[in-house]
Coordinates of C-alpha atoms in Angstrom, one line a residue:
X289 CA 0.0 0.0 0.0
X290 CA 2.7 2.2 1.0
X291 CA 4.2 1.6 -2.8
X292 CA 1.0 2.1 -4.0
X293 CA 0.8 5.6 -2.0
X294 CA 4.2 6.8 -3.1
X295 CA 3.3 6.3 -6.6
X296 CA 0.5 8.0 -6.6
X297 CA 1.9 10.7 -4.6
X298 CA 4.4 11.1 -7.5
X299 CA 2.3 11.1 -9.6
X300 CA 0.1 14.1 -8.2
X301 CA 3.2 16.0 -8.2
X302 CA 4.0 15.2 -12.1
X303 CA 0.4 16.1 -12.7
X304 CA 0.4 19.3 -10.7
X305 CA 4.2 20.2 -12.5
X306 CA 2.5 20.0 -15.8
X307 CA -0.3 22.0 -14.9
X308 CA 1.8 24.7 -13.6
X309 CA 4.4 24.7 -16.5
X310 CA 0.8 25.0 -18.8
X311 CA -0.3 27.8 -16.8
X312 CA 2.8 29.5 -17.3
X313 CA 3.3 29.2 -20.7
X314 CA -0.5 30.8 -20.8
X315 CA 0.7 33.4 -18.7
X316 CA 3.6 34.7 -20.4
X317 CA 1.6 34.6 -23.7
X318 CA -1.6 36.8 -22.0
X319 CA 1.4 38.8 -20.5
X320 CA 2.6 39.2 -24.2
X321 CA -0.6 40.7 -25.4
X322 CA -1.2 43.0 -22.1
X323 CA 2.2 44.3 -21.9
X324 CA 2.1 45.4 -25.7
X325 CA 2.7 49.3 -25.5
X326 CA 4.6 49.7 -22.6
X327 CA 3.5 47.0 -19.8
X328 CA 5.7 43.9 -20.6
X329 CA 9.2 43.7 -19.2
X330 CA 11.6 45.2 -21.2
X331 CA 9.6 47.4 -23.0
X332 CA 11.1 50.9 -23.3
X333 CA 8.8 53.9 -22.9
X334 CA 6.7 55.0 -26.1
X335 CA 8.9 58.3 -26.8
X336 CA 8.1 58.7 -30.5
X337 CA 10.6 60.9 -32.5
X338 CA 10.9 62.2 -36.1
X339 CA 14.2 61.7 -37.4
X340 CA 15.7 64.7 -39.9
X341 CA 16.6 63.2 -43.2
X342 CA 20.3 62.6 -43.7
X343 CA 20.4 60.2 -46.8
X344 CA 21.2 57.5 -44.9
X345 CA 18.5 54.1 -45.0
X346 CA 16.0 55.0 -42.1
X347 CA 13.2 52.6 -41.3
X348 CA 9.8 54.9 -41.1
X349 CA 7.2 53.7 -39.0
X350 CA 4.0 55.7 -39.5
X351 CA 1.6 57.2 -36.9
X352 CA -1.9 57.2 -37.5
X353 CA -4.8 58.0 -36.2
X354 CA -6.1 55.3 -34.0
X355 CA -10.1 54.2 -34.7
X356 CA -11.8 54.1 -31.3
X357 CA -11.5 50.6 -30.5
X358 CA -7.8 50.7 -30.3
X359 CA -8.7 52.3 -26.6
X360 CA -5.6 53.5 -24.9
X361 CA -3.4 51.3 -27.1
X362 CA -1.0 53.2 -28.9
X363 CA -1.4 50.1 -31.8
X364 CA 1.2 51.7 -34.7
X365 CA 3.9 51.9 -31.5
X366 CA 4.3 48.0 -31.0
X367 CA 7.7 46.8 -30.9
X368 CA 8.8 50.3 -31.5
X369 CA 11.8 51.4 -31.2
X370 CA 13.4 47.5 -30.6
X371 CA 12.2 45.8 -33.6
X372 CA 13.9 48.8 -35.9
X373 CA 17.2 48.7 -33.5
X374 CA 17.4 45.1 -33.8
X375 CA 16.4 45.1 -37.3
X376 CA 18.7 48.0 -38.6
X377 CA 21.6 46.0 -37.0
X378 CA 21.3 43.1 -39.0
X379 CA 20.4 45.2 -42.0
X380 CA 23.8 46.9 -42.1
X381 CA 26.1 43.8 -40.9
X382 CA 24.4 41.9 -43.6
X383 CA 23.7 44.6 -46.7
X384 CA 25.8 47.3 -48.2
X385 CA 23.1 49.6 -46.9
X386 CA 24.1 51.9 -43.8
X387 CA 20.8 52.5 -42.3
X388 CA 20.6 55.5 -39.5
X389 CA 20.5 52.8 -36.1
X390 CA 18.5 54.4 -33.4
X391 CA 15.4 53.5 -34.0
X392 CA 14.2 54.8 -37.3
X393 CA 11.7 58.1 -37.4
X394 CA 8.2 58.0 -36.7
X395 CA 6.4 60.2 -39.5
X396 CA 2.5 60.9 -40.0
X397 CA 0.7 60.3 -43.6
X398 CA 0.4 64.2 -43.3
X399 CA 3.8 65.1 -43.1
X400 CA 5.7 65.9 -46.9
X401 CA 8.9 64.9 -45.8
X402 CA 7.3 61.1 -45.8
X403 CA 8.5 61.5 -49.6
X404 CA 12.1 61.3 -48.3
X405 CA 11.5 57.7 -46.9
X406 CA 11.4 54.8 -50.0
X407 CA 9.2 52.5 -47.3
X408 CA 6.9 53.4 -44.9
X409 CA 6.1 50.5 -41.7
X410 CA 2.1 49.9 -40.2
X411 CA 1.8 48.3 -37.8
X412 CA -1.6 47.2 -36.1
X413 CA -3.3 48.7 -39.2
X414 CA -6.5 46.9 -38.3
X415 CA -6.9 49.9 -35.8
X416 CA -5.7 52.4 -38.7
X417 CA -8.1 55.2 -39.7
X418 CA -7.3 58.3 -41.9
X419 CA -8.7 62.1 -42.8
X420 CA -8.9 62.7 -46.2
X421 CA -5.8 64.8 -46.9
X422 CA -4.1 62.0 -45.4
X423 CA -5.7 59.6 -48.2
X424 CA -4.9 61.6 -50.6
X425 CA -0.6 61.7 -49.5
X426 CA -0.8 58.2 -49.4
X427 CA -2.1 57.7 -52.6
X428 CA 0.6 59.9 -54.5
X429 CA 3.4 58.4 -52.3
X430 CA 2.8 54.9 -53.6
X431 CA 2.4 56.9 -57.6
X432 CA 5.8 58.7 -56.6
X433 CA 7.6 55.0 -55.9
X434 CA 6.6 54.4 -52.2
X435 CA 6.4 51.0 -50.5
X436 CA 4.6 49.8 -47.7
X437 CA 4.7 47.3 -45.1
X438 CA 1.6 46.0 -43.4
X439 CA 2.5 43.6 -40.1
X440 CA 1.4 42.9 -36.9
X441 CA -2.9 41.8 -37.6
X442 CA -5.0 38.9 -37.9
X443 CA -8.4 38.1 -38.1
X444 CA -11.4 40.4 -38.3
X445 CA -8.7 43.1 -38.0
X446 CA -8.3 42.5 -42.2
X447 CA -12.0 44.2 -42.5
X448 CA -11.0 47.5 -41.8
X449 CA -7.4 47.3 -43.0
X450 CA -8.9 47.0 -46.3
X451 CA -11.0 49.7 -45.9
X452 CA -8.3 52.0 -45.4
X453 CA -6.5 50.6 -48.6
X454 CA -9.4 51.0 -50.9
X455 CA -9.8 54.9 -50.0
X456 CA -6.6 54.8 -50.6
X457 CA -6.8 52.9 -54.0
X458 CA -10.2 52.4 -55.0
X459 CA -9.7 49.9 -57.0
X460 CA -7.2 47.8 -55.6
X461 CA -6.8 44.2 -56.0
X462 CA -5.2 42.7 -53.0
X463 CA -3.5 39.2 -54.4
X464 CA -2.0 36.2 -52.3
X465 CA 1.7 35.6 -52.3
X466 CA 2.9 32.5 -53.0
X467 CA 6.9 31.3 -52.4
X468 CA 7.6 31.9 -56.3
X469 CA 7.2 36.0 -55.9
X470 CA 10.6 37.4 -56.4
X471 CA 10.2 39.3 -53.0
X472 CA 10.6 36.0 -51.5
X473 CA 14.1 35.4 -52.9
X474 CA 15.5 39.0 -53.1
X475 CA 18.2 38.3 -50.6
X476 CA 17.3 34.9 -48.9
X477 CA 15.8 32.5 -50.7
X478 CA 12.8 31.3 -48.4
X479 CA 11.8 28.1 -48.8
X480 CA 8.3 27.7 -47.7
X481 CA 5.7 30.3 -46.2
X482 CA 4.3 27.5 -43.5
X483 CA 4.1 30.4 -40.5
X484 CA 2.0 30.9 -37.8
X485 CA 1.2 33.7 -35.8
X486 CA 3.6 34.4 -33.1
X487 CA 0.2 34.0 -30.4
X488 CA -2.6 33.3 -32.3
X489 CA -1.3 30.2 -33.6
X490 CA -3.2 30.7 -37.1
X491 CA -1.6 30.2 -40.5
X492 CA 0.2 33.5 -42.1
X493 CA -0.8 34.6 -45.3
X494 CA 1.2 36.7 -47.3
X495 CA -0.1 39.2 -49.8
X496 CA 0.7 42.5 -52.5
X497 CA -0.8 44.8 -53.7
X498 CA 0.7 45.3 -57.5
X499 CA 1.2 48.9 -59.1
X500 CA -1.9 49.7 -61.4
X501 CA -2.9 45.9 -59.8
X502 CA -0.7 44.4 -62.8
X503 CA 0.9 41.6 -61.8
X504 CA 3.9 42.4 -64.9
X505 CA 4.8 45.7 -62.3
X506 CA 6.4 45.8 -58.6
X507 CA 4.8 45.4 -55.5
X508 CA 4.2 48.4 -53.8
X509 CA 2.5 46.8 -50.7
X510 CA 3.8 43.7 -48.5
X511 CA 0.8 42.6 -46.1
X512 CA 1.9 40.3 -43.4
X513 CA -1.6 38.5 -42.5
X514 CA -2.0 36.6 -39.8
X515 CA 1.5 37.2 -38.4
X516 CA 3.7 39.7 -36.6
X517 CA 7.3 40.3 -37.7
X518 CA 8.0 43.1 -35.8
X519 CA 7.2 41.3 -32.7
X520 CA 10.1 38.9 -33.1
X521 CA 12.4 41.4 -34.3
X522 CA 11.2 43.3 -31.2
X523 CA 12.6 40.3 -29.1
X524 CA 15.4 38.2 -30.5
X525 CA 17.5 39.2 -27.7
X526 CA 15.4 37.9 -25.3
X527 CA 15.0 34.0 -26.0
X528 CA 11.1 34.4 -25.7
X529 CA 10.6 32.7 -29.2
X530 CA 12.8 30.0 -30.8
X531 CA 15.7 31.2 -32.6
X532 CA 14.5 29.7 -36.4
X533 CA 11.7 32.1 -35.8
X534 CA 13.6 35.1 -35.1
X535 CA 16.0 34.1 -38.3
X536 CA 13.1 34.0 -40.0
X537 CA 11.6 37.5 -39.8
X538 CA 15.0 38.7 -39.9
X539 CA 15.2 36.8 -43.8
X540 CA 11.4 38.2 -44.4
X541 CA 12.3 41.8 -43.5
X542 CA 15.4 42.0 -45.4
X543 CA 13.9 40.3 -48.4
X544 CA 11.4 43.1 -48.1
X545 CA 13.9 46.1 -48.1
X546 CA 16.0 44.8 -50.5
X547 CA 13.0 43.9 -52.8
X548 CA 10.9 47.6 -52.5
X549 CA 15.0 49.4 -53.2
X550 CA 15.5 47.4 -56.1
X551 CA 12.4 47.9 -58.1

């Protein structure tokens, strides 16, 4: 009986070590999602700063106004300034570009020096809303050569991201990515798009938006779907995600800025 006890007993405590391990795996992804904009450890204080054009690569992240159920949640601020620090970093020990390091510049669709920038960074833009002035910049800084990056939204979020596009361009035709698109193999060759969201755990997608929606012309839009780049860039120092996924946004991100300065 007293075998029969102790086994048991060990067996409690196996149960109760798996629970708790589950638990915490739950917690530190919930933590994940709360912390976003300034509550998780290690995240520096939202201090958003427009950097003065020096010719030098700068990443440009854009602010934008917020629609109301963002809340208090600075959305377009997530990951900022980590992701570009860590990003920027690999960008020049691995390119001949020589990006500007601290962080990039944080620029409105309103401002006229977003001309200066070759790619302009949403994030969250399934909280992104626009006036119409701001519409209309964004419009003729994709005609002028412009190149945007959509990250960091899944789900219903989509809905209103392509709202925003189609004020933008009416009549845009929003087209699914597959690994044969030359953006895929522009510096790395990527193999396979099999990702899943960072928390979410559904499937990525990966789509572009073609100039004049002619599928002969660039890309002047990279939506990541269903997946969050920025988010491992943000923390590739930190071990909170396995190192093939870090590697991988890395190869995503630089395939993206090599691709948009080379066509």
């Amino acid at each position: 009986m007293r075998a029969r006890s102790g086994t048991s007993h060990r067996r409690h405590l196996l149960i109760a070590l798996v629970v708790f391990l589950a638990l915490a795996v739950v917690a530190m992804a919930v933590e994940a999602q709360r912390g976003r904009g300034g509550g998780r450890r290690n995240r520096e204080p939202i201090t958003a700063t427009k950097v003065p054009y020096d010719g030098r690569f700068t990443f440009a992240r854009i602010a934008f106004t917020l629609t109301p159920e963002a809340g208090y949640d600075v959305k377009w601020a997530h990951d900022y300034p980590r992701a570009e620090r860590h990003f920027m970093q690999l960008l020049r020990e691995l390119t001949t570009l020589e990006p500007y390091m601290d962080g990039g510049t944080v620029i409105s669709l309103g401002d006229p020096d977003l001309f200066k920038f070759p790619i302009a960074y949403f994030s969250e833009p399934g909280f992104w809303d626009m006036d119409d002035a701001e519409v209309a910049a964004l419009r003729a800084y994709v005609q002028k050569g412009g190149f945007m990056i959509f990250d960091d939204f899944a789900g219903g979020h989509w809905y209103n991201f392509e709202r925003q596009m189609r004020r933008v361009l009416p009549d845009v035709r929003m087209v699914r990515l597959d690994v044969t698109h030359p953006i895929f193999d522009s510096f790395f060759r990527i193999p396979n798009l099999e990702y899943r969201h960072p928390y979410y755990n559904v499937a990525s997608e990966f789509w572009g938006i073609y100039a004049d929606n002619d599928p002969s012309q660039r890309l002047v839009a990279i939506i990541n779907y269903n997946n969050d780049v920025g988010e491992y860039w943000e923390f590739s120092d930190q071990g909170f995600f396995p190192v093939e996924m870090s590697n991988t946004a890395y190869k995503l991100g630089v395939n993206y800025i090599i691709y948009a300065m080379t066509h």
